[in-house]
XYZ file of C-alpha atoms in Angstrom:
690
model
C -53.615 -20.894 -15.211
C -52.996 -21.258 -11.464
C -52.198 -17.851 -10.093
C -48.998 -17.774 -8.000
C -47.171 -20.477 -10.059
C -44.651 -17.944 -11.467
C -44.058 -15.652 -8.480
C -40.328 -15.353 -8.819
C -39.448 -11.688 -8.782
C -36.951 -12.082 -11.580
C -39.456 -13.546 -14.030
C -41.133 -11.728 -16.848
C -44.559 -12.920 -15.594
C -43.897 -11.402 -12.188
C -42.973 -8.025 -13.801
C -46.051 -8.101 -15.964
C -48.303 -8.670 -12.998
C -46.671 -5.941 -11.001
C -47.108 -3.419 -13.780
C -50.720 -4.361 -14.182
C -51.423 -4.091 -10.469
C -49.851 -0.572 -10.415
C -51.987 0.508 -13.366
C -55.191 -0.843 -11.894
C -57.604 1.958 -10.898
C -61.184 2.072 -9.657
C -63.641 -0.785 -9.485
C -64.199 -0.311 -5.691
C -67.754 -1.622 -5.778
C -66.840 -4.749 -7.696
C -63.887 -5.392 -5.385
C -66.149 -4.953 -2.394
C -68.570 -7.585 -3.709
C -65.692 -10.021 -4.418
C -64.157 -9.366 -1.009
C -67.485 -10.184 0.660
C -67.668 -13.369 -1.314
C -64.066 -14.305 -0.342
C -65.029 -13.952 3.294
C -68.160 -16.078 2.874
C -70.481 -13.133 3.263
C -71.569 -12.953 -0.364
C -72.847 -15.100 -3.210
C -70.975 -18.150 -4.449
C -71.185 -17.285 -8.158
C -70.424 -13.838 -9.595
C -71.201 -13.041 -13.222
C -69.360 -10.049 -14.652
C -70.493 -8.742 -18.038
C -69.599 -5.807 -20.246
C -68.454 -4.903 -23.738
C -64.999 -5.609 -25.127
C -62.222 -3.511 -23.648
C -64.160 -2.426 -20.654
C -61.717 -4.143 -18.276
C -63.211 -7.580 -17.497
C -59.901 -9.417 -17.850
C -58.094 -6.778 -15.734
C -60.740 -7.108 -13.024
C -60.421 -10.920 -13.021
C -56.663 -10.696 -12.696
C -57.248 -8.358 -9.754
C -59.720 -10.750 -8.260
C -57.096 -13.532 -8.557
C -54.544 -11.261 -6.756
C -57.014 -10.580 -3.963
C -57.752 -14.260 -3.610
C -53.976 -15.038 -3.364
C -53.514 -12.367 -0.689
C -56.410 -13.938 1.247
C -54.635 -17.391 1.040
C -57.162 -18.947 -1.273
C -55.975 -20.878 -4.362
C -57.166 -19.181 -7.567
C -57.367 -20.492 -11.077
C -57.843 -18.137 -13.996
C -59.223 -19.851 -17.111
C -59.665 -18.521 -20.642
C -63.155 -19.517 -21.730
C -61.905 -20.282 -25.229
C -59.764 -23.150 -23.862
C -62.401 -24.591 -21.492
C -64.259 -27.488 -23.042
C -67.821 -28.026 -21.812
C -67.175 -31.604 -20.717
C -66.331 -33.548 -17.582
C -62.730 -33.486 -18.674
C -62.361 -29.708 -18.180
C -59.144 -30.266 -16.276
C -58.251 -26.580 -15.828
C -61.458 -25.936 -13.868
C -61.379 -29.122 -11.829
C -59.606 -27.821 -8.765
C -62.720 -25.901 -7.687
C -64.598 -29.300 -7.493
C -62.067 -30.697 -5.004
C -61.348 -27.717 -2.710
C -63.962 -25.706 -0.895
C -61.410 -22.814 -0.631
C -60.713 -22.778 -4.385
C -61.464 -19.698 -6.538
C -62.252 -20.259 -10.192
C -62.227 -17.298 -12.613
C -63.516 -17.917 -16.151
C -62.909 -15.167 -18.689
C -64.538 -14.921 -22.115
C -67.377 -17.331 -21.465
C -69.132 -16.244 -24.680
C -66.261 -17.641 -26.884
C -67.452 -21.193 -26.713
C -71.026 -21.958 -27.669
C -72.845 -23.883 -25.011
C -70.285 -23.167 -22.307
C -72.575 -21.006 -20.197
C -75.351 -23.621 -20.162
C -72.913 -26.419 -19.324
C -71.500 -24.427 -16.424
C -74.980 -23.687 -15.097
C -76.509 -27.112 -15.535
C -73.579 -29.573 -15.223
C -70.418 -28.109 -13.729
C -71.199 -25.566 -10.987
C -73.815 -27.709 -9.175
C -70.907 -30.109 -8.431
C -68.780 -27.411 -6.703
C -68.507 -27.763 -2.890
C -70.072 -25.119 -0.609
C -67.540 -22.367 0.060
C -65.879 -22.479 -3.396
C -66.145 -19.222 -5.311
C -66.620 -18.984 -9.139
C -66.466 -15.781 -11.166
C -67.684 -15.866 -14.748
C -66.999 -12.992 -17.221
C -68.359 -12.324 -20.671
C -69.575 -9.701 -23.022
C -73.208 -10.515 -22.691
C -75.482 -10.558 -19.631
C -76.232 -14.029 -18.212
C -78.914 -16.045 -19.910
C -82.349 -15.414 -18.419
C -82.518 -19.049 -17.337
C -80.062 -18.209 -14.504
C -82.617 -15.710 -13.032
C -85.647 -17.789 -13.900
C -84.308 -20.720 -11.878
C -85.241 -20.213 -8.176
C -82.238 -22.431 -7.256
C -79.802 -19.800 -8.510
C -81.649 -16.786 -7.088
C -79.687 -16.758 -3.854
C -76.395 -17.957 -5.278
C -75.777 -15.814 -8.375
C -74.817 -12.120 -8.307
C -74.606 -10.178 -11.582
C -72.059 -7.366 -11.953
C -72.493 -5.220 -15.058
C -69.160 -3.610 -15.680
C -69.231 -0.057 -17.034
C -66.693 2.645 -17.801
C -64.356 4.106 -15.161
C -65.505 7.021 -13.162
C -64.087 10.387 -14.298
C -61.522 10.569 -11.476
C -60.384 7.009 -12.055
C -60.045 7.620 -15.831
C -57.958 10.754 -15.151
C -55.790 8.730 -12.704
C -55.176 6.110 -15.369
C -54.003 8.833 -17.808
C -51.760 10.394 -15.146
C -50.150 7.001 -14.469
C -49.664 6.540 -18.215
C -47.762 9.840 -18.484
C -50.274 11.683 -20.733
C -49.482 15.431 -20.976
C -52.015 17.675 -19.237
C -53.140 19.307 -22.543
C -54.009 15.967 -23.988
C -56.138 14.731 -21.118
C -59.388 16.672 -21.911
C -59.688 15.602 -25.557
C -58.715 12.038 -24.803
C -61.262 11.833 -21.973
C -63.954 13.383 -24.165
C -63.292 10.703 -26.833
C -62.769 7.585 -24.634
C -64.967 8.500 -21.657
C -64.207 5.877 -18.982
C -63.416 3.047 -21.460
C -60.181 1.453 -20.283
C -58.950 0.086 -23.633
C -59.645 3.355 -25.448
C -57.898 5.268 -22.635
C -54.826 3.116 -22.728
C -54.605 3.109 -26.578
C -54.947 6.905 -26.564
C -52.530 7.238 -23.731
C -49.805 5.345 -25.627
C -49.994 7.747 -28.501
C -50.380 10.906 -26.310
C -47.471 10.012 -24.103
C -45.250 9.356 -27.089
C -46.211 12.238 -29.380
C -47.069 15.051 -26.940
C -49.194 18.001 -28.020
C -52.982 18.155 -28.140
C -54.323 14.621 -28.657
C -56.757 13.477 -31.375
C -57.712 9.910 -32.265
C -55.652 8.435 -35.037
C -57.304 6.266 -37.660
C -55.209 3.317 -36.555
C -56.503 3.667 -33.063
C -60.073 3.951 -34.258
C -59.682 0.884 -36.429
C -58.226 -1.060 -33.443
C -61.089 0.002 -31.198
C -63.720 -1.007 -33.800
C -62.010 -4.368 -34.264
C -61.942 -4.999 -30.519
C -65.328 -3.519 -29.516
C -67.570 -4.038 -32.510
C -66.069 -6.603 -34.796
C -67.306 -7.133 -38.382
C -71.056 -6.566 -38.709
C -72.911 -9.282 -40.705
C -73.805 -7.025 -43.697
C -73.515 -3.460 -44.953
C -77.046 -2.902 -43.751
C -76.092 -3.943 -40.198
C -73.025 -1.579 -40.339
C -75.282 1.268 -41.529
C -77.682 0.656 -38.705
C -74.769 0.865 -36.199
C -73.644 4.138 -37.764
C -77.205 5.553 -37.371
C -77.286 4.353 -33.795
C -73.907 6.083 -33.104
C -75.037 9.329 -34.677
C -78.465 9.751 -33.048
C -78.843 10.125 -29.270
C -81.386 7.322 -29.081
C -82.419 4.944 -31.896
C -85.944 3.708 -32.372
C -87.296 1.488 -35.007
C -89.052 4.397 -36.755
C -85.751 6.301 -36.946
C -84.098 3.352 -38.568
C -87.010 3.054 -41.009
C -86.633 6.725 -41.955
C -82.816 6.616 -42.310
C -82.282 3.219 -43.834
C -84.095 1.391 -46.655
C -83.443 -2.003 -45.002
C -85.660 -4.082 -42.766
C -85.846 -1.756 -39.708
C -87.423 -4.334 -37.367
C -84.714 -6.933 -37.984
C -81.913 -4.381 -37.598
C -83.394 -2.949 -34.395
C -83.589 -6.387 -32.831
C -79.967 -7.064 -33.837
C -78.772 -3.755 -32.301
C -80.721 -4.509 -29.135
C -78.728 -7.699 -28.542
C -75.221 -6.091 -28.934
C -73.280 -5.998 -25.643
C -72.224 -2.334 -26.162
C -75.762 -1.060 -26.916
C -78.107 -0.309 -24.015
C -81.810 0.339 -23.894
C -83.385 3.400 -22.396
C -86.745 5.125 -22.227
C -86.129 6.836 -25.565
C -84.622 3.928 -27.486
C -81.220 2.265 -27.972
C -77.842 4.004 -27.431
C -74.308 2.744 -27.692
C -71.514 3.129 -25.111
C -69.771 6.459 -25.529
C -66.474 5.118 -26.894
C -68.253 2.953 -29.451
C -70.310 5.972 -30.519
C -67.186 8.187 -30.926
C -65.220 5.486 -32.757
C -68.002 4.783 -35.286
C -68.631 8.516 -35.843
C -64.896 9.253 -36.346
C -64.450 6.301 -38.664
C -67.442 7.121 -40.924
C -66.547 10.837 -41.168
C -63.097 9.899 -42.321
C -63.944 6.878 -44.374
C -67.016 8.098 -46.252
C -67.731 11.865 -45.794
C -70.474 11.873 -48.413
C -72.154 8.829 -46.902
C -71.873 10.450 -43.473
C -73.501 13.645 -44.766
C -76.340 11.664 -46.413
C -77.032 9.675 -43.312
C -76.961 12.827 -41.177
C -79.383 14.485 -43.550
C -81.922 11.671 -43.232
C -81.674 11.507 -39.454
C -81.880 15.274 -39.142
C -84.932 15.472 -41.378
C -86.685 12.704 -39.322
C -85.913 14.338 -36.020
C -86.916 17.850 -37.230
C -90.254 16.434 -38.260
C -90.537 14.868 -34.812
C -90.114 18.306 -33.249
C -92.973 19.636 -35.394
C -95.348 16.775 -34.712
C -94.606 15.807 -31.028
C -97.243 16.247 -28.417
C -96.500 19.125 -26.055
C -94.994 17.059 -23.319
C -92.522 15.457 -25.746
C -91.263 18.762 -27.236
C -88.139 19.207 -25.017
C -86.989 15.624 -25.608
C -87.571 15.949 -29.348
C -85.568 19.170 -29.517
C -82.768 17.612 -27.426
C -82.553 14.639 -29.788
C -82.304 16.947 -32.807
C -79.655 19.213 -31.244
C -77.655 16.159 -30.100
C -76.739 15.757 -33.761
C -74.742 18.907 -33.387
C -72.914 17.956 -30.233
C -69.502 18.458 -31.888
C -70.353 21.920 -33.254
C -71.138 25.294 -31.746
C -74.857 24.857 -31.222
C -77.142 27.714 -30.052
C -78.221 28.326 -26.573
C -75.644 26.205 -24.843
C -76.605 22.829 -26.298
C -73.630 20.682 -25.520
C -75.051 17.349 -26.388
C -76.382 16.596 -22.944
C -79.609 14.731 -22.778
C -80.045 14.486 -19.050
C -83.211 16.412 -18.603
C -84.621 13.542 -16.521
C -82.994 15.290 -13.554
C -85.747 17.932 -13.869
C -89.430 17.743 -14.696
C -91.479 20.264 -16.565
C -95.188 20.675 -15.905
C -97.900 23.294 -16.574
C -98.615 25.961 -14.003
C -101.519 25.119 -11.667
C -103.552 27.613 -9.716
C -102.039 26.460 -6.413
C -98.521 27.005 -7.763
C -98.861 30.846 -7.699
C -97.382 31.153 -4.207
C -94.386 29.065 -5.265
C -93.905 31.157 -8.397
C -93.792 34.393 -6.304
C -91.177 32.816 -3.882
C -88.972 31.561 -6.692
C -89.215 34.938 -8.569
C -88.316 36.872 -5.424
C -85.400 34.511 -4.542
C -84.063 34.615 -8.170
C -82.887 38.112 -7.651
C -81.613 37.916 -4.101
C -82.879 39.114 -0.709
C -80.514 41.888 0.330
C -80.182 45.545 -0.645
C -80.927 46.431 -4.277
C -81.424 42.779 -5.094
C -84.361 42.595 -2.742
C -85.992 45.468 -4.612
C -85.308 43.714 -7.893
C -86.780 40.503 -6.415
C -90.010 42.254 -5.465
C -90.274 43.737 -9.003
C -89.578 40.406 -10.530
C -92.191 38.702 -8.425
C -94.760 41.408 -9.323
C -94.054 40.905 -12.974
C -94.461 37.124 -12.654
C -97.726 37.547 -10.826
C -99.031 40.006 -13.408
C -98.527 37.596 -16.284
C -99.568 34.489 -14.318
C -102.950 36.112 -13.630
C -103.511 37.111 -17.260
C -101.818 34.249 -19.111
C -101.463 31.211 -16.826
C -101.326 28.913 -19.875
C -98.001 30.439 -20.850
C -96.226 29.291 -17.691
C -94.300 26.126 -16.883
C -92.934 24.909 -13.605
C -89.669 22.943 -13.304
C -89.065 20.585 -10.415
C -86.183 18.403 -9.336
C -87.244 14.893 -10.407
C -85.749 13.235 -7.353
C -87.386 15.429 -4.703
C -90.223 17.298 -6.413
C -88.683 20.616 -5.254
C -89.859 23.544 -7.462
C -86.729 25.350 -8.748
C -87.727 27.545 -11.677
C -90.591 28.948 -13.831
C -90.595 29.970 -17.419
C -93.234 31.752 -19.523
C -93.779 31.883 -23.271
C -95.850 35.068 -23.844
C -97.546 35.215 -27.198
C -98.394 38.827 -27.914
C -100.305 40.330 -30.808
C -101.438 43.499 -29.178
C -100.568 45.080 -25.830
C -102.398 47.405 -23.474
C -100.628 50.233 -21.766
C -100.731 48.497 -18.362
C -99.008 45.447 -19.840
C -96.146 47.583 -21.189
C -95.807 49.346 -17.868
C -95.829 46.088 -15.824
C -92.949 44.362 -17.677
C -89.903 46.317 -18.964
C -88.653 43.351 -20.867
C -91.885 42.962 -22.833
C -91.939 46.717 -23.323
C -88.475 46.640 -24.887
C -89.401 43.752 -27.128
C -92.608 45.510 -28.283
C -90.758 48.805 -28.998
C -88.101 46.935 -30.967
C -90.623 45.089 -33.114
C -92.638 48.337 -33.854
C -89.489 50.285 -34.748
C -88.011 47.550 -36.964
C -90.660 45.615 -38.960
C -94.072 45.755 -37.233
C -96.338 42.831 -36.937
C -98.537 42.175 -39.984
C -102.165 41.041 -39.897
C -102.506 37.764 -38.020
C -98.909 37.751 -36.777
C -97.622 37.751 -33.222
C -94.365 38.013 -31.285
C -93.263 35.899 -28.402
C -91.249 36.769 -25.283
C -89.601 33.992 -23.247
C -89.303 34.952 -19.543
C -87.462 32.925 -16.945
C -87.360 32.987 -13.133
C -84.560 30.734 -11.649
C -82.022 31.047 -8.853
C -78.476 32.105 -9.885
C -77.025 28.681 -9.316
C -79.080 27.196 -12.168
C -78.320 29.949 -14.680
C -75.679 29.598 -17.326
C -74.619 26.163 -18.466
C -76.761 23.700 -16.515
C -79.087 20.786 -17.259
C -82.074 22.840 -16.084
C -81.267 25.700 -18.507
C -80.806 23.149 -21.271
C -84.346 21.840 -20.592
C -85.799 25.362 -20.504
C -83.959 26.238 -23.741
C -85.172 23.061 -25.458
C -88.733 24.153 -24.599
C -88.135 27.666 -25.925
C -86.572 26.466 -29.167
C -89.423 24.038 -29.637
C -91.899 26.817 -29.258
C -89.963 28.829 -31.849
C -89.906 25.974 -34.375
C -93.577 24.950 -33.886
C -95.191 28.461 -33.748
C -97.441 29.473 -36.630
C -97.443 33.092 -37.644
C -94.771 34.189 -35.217
C -92.881 37.204 -36.435
C -90.322 37.767 -33.652
C -89.049 35.792 -30.682
C -87.338 37.438 -27.771
C -85.482 35.306 -25.187
C -84.454 36.928 -21.950
C -81.256 35.538 -20.323
C -80.204 36.767 -16.937
C -76.436 37.608 -16.651
C -75.386 35.965 -19.992
C -71.842 34.675 -19.958
C -69.215 35.150 -22.690
C -70.133 31.826 -24.345
C -73.689 32.879 -24.766
C -72.708 36.251 -26.184
C -70.522 34.566 -28.815
C -72.736 31.652 -29.695
C -76.198 33.066 -30.128
C -75.463 35.708 -32.761
C -74.029 33.006 -35.084
C -77.578 31.701 -35.403
C -79.361 34.972 -35.976
C -80.160 35.665 -32.349
C -79.038 39.282 -31.660
C -78.781 40.908 -28.230
C -80.799 44.124 -28.232
C -80.519 44.889 -24.598
C -79.099 48.149 -23.307
C -76.358 46.101 -21.661
C -76.262 47.990 -18.351
C -73.040 48.118 -16.427
C -73.977 45.151 -14.216
C -74.917 43.068 -17.311
C -78.201 42.125 -15.616
C -79.779 40.505 -18.611
C -79.621 39.953 -22.359
C -82.559 40.056 -24.751
C -81.896 37.967 -27.754
C -84.096 38.471 -30.764
C -84.780 36.612 -33.958
C -87.099 37.567 -36.968
C -88.699 34.319 -38.018
C -90.186 35.974 -41.078
C -86.673 36.879 -42.387
C -85.186 33.485 -41.485
C -88.033 30.968 -40.977
C -87.699 27.779 -38.983
C -86.696 25.663 -41.895
C -83.992 28.047 -42.914
C -82.796 28.459 -39.323
C -82.339 24.686 -39.031
C -80.562 24.515 -42.375
C -78.131 27.252 -41.367
C -77.339 25.287 -38.200
C -77.002 22.112 -40.206
C -74.885 23.490 -42.994
C -71.434 23.489 -41.258
C -71.951 19.817 -40.241
C -72.747 18.453 -43.682
C -70.861 20.877 -45.924
C -67.960 22.233 -43.848
C -67.215 25.873 -43.248
C -67.027 26.645 -46.987
C -70.641 25.615 -47.605
C -72.508 28.558 -49.175
C -76.095 29.661 -48.361
C -78.921 28.135 -50.296
C -82.119 29.812 -51.278
C -83.707 28.314 -48.237
C -81.124 29.748 -45.863
C -80.726 33.259 -47.350
C -82.386 35.987 -45.205
C -85.809 36.946 -46.479
C -87.392 40.277 -47.075
C -90.217 41.208 -44.673
C -92.587 43.439 -46.621
C -95.565 45.383 -45.404
C -98.770 44.616 -47.301
C -98.560 47.980 -49.053
C -95.005 47.360 -50.341
C -95.817 43.709 -51.144
C -98.827 44.817 -53.306
C -96.672 47.380 -55.067
C -94.031 44.725 -55.818
C -96.584 42.322 -57.264
C -98.012 45.045 -59.562
C -94.570 45.891 -60.796
C -93.653 42.243 -61.252
C -96.771 41.559 -63.339
C -95.717 44.396 -65.691
C -92.262 42.869 -66.034
C -93.408 39.286 -66.327
C -91.861 38.784 -69.750
C -88.439 40.080 -68.646
C -86.645 37.619 -66.318
C -83.746 40.010 -65.755
C -86.175 42.597 -64.398
C -87.889 39.954 -62.193
C -84.544 39.071 -60.642
C -84.416 42.574 -59.067
C -87.879 42.249 -57.534
C -87.996 42.209 -53.706
C -90.485 39.343 -54.097
C -87.569 36.993 -54.959
C -86.480 37.297 -51.275
C -89.871 36.616 -49.733
C -91.248 33.431 -48.171
C -93.215 32.790 -51.330
C -90.066 32.105 -53.278
C -87.971 30.591 -50.476
C -90.470 27.764 -50.248
C -89.584 26.864 -53.807
C -86.007 25.965 -52.814
C -83.585 24.877 -55.528
C -85.013 26.984 -58.309
C -83.743 30.275 -59.813
C -85.670 32.985 -57.848
C -86.559 34.994 -60.976
C -87.829 31.899 -62.770
C -89.765 30.824 -59.641
C -91.350 34.270 -59.320
C -92.428 34.271 -62.958
C -93.932 30.776 -62.637
C -95.716 31.818 -59.439
C -97.290 34.852 -61.101
C -98.433 32.805 -64.136
C -99.932 30.182 -61.818
C -101.706 32.845 -59.796
C -103.266 34.201 -62.943
C -104.180 30.713 -64.207
C -105.810 29.873 -60.805
C -108.457 32.524 -61.452
C -110.034 30.311 -64.092
C -111.328 27.971 -61.388
C -113.541 30.692 -59.930
C -116.586 31.527 -62.195
C -116.610 35.045 -60.613
C -113.055 35.689 -61.802
C -113.205 34.410 -65.419
C -113.364 37.945 -66.875
C -110.428 38.992 -64.668
C -108.481 35.923 -65.806
C -109.019 36.898 -69.438
C -107.905 40.493 -68.852
C -104.806 39.362 -67.023
C -103.864 36.770 -69.594
C -104.118 38.999 -72.603
C -102.238 41.851 -70.793
C -99.447 39.988 -69.104
C -99.148 36.476 -70.575
C -99.769 37.113 -74.248
C -97.869 40.318 -74.524
C -100.390 42.919 -75.690
C -98.164 46.042 -76.377
C -100.704 48.431 -74.896
C -103.852 48.200 -72.808
C -105.876 49.683 -75.633
C -104.812 46.733 -77.845
C -105.618 44.304 -75.042
C -109.088 45.653 -74.710
C -109.523 45.493 -78.489
C -108.421 41.819 -78.570
C -110.930 41.010 -75.865
C -113.675 42.902 -77.693
C -114.394 45.041 -74.631
C -114.856 48.738 -74.078
C -111.709 50.175 -72.580
C -113.390 51.083 -69.320
C -114.821 47.582 -68.923
C -111.428 46.077 -69.668
C -109.818 48.292 -67.070
C -112.369 47.303 -64.444
C -111.703 43.555 -65.129
C -107.937 44.117 -65.107
C -107.952 46.096 -61.870
C -110.138 43.416 -60.233
C -107.769 40.715 -61.400
C -104.664 42.424 -60.180
C -106.259 43.009 -56.828
C -107.241 39.333 -56.659
C -103.736 38.118 -57.479
C -102.253 40.529 -54.917
C -104.634 39.306 -52.225
C -104.021 35.586 -53.075
C -100.209 36.021 -52.985
C -100.272 38.084 -49.809
C -102.334 35.358 -48.141
C -99.767 32.760 -49.183
C -96.920 35.067 -47.950
C -98.486 35.131 -44.528
C -99.799 31.583 -44.221
C -97.473 29.551 -46.517
C -97.710 28.380 -50.129
C -99.781 25.342 -49.104
C -102.522 27.601 -47.673
C -105.845 27.970 -49.590
C -106.376 31.172 -51.527
C -107.582 34.212 -49.651
C -111.370 34.228 -48.755
C -113.601 36.132 -51.238
C -115.895 38.911 -50.248
C -119.380 38.479 -51.773
């Protein structure tokens, strides 16, 4: 179509063009490149590519308008109507006129068209002519591999509109103010999604949410129909996870992960990054919204598989990969209230984390001092903060991490993860935060043998506190340390000047503020008992609203556990052995709320406790030194001897000998079960004294 052929102001075509020009926003960079090419200062062939609905056609129409204003004849051609042959009459004007501008839209619609343009048609164009090609896919690599095209072709990847331009488009479309934020959150800068949503929002008013008709239209336009159900499932996984790798597909889908990954990689709305593949935001949101509505059970099952895979990644990642692994896991909860300010951002590349080196000590002191301020009382606090940082850096340098701006290398913050099993008086005096944590643990449920607590300390300037990418990175590290720690009883996370969102969010996930809350709200100290709610249960509690909805009840794995001292634990085991034949009595045992039983998720707690005690007795047979104890326990508790005297008689033993064997057996069972309570049910039995 020759632009300018229907310029009469009374025609429908003129009115359509005028409306489109008024609605056009943004694209300054692309217009600048085209303007330079029009003036002869740029390349002769421009190749615009981007996914469906991103605005390629609108941009080409704008290019045509700019060409007409510059006095150059422009022809806009639909690629689906352009035959790759010498008789391509619509494109011929560019071959006869050095001032002509040819704009070809939808080049991917005709197989072989791109190669024909490159090899046969464009080389015939006169110098000075300008050609713009637009399609969903990037240009074939043969364009760039050919030295002849290197100085002639310029590639323009077209992405979403900037935030300000997207908002301007909504304002032009008459979207009510209260609908702008949810619409922008869903559509991002995707023009088609913005315009479809704007049409609904401007008509209906009120707070906007995507309708299923709109989602279906977007999926038809942006994604189309995947080849098979397996391909659709791979797309849904890619939309749900922050970044998709082949091993994630393998864990979440039974199909050929390699083939599906290669297919995803070639899609025009899927990009590759350092962590894997990720779709454009609007495609992600449309696929997520559609699956949740269309197949809630399938969505929950897919989420469960992805969540399990990423949780395992957190546990097994090497130390440097921990923040990214935690971020990927928490990205699954981007639409929910996630702990510690996780809002689905995954932009920690703006900052770098590294271990503390000896020559970083001076920087640490400067940052710690500046974190509190340099005037009046703040200066005093800054000196105290620096002294505290220096104290721990000297004693536990391995606990510290330094955070730098990735672009400049500027050091901006430090954190410390202090693992403490015992404290000297000077350590309590040097750090009031640690002293408060230590006093709380001792007054609540003290550390048991082999356990420790951890205190997370942070030194960062005020501008980085609160909701910021740096704080996200530091929190990912702290949460990773919590989820990966062995034998950690308590964690304490210090947060300077916590805002209202923090105060509301953290308690929902078992992190209570125990600080004195001084008048100036200087800090919060958020505590969690990892014995009462271990890492697995903590993750399941977070996960439950996403997969089950608000009505989902707690499972055995997510119920809060009892934290017993060794004395009370031993007493409970002795009592449970005496009640082994009475399931109703076992149900009242505090042992049913311990880690021992929680790790047998899905079973009735009383039944699980009875089976555990019977197995503990039976395990003694494997040790030749415990055979006599095994016999005494079996007759007394498994075979229901009414009295101990009758049990001794059945064993043919003097009563005192029987009692000695029975006592030794009970002590052995108590020791074995206590060892498993502390170290997990997969741990070997407690070591024997000889």
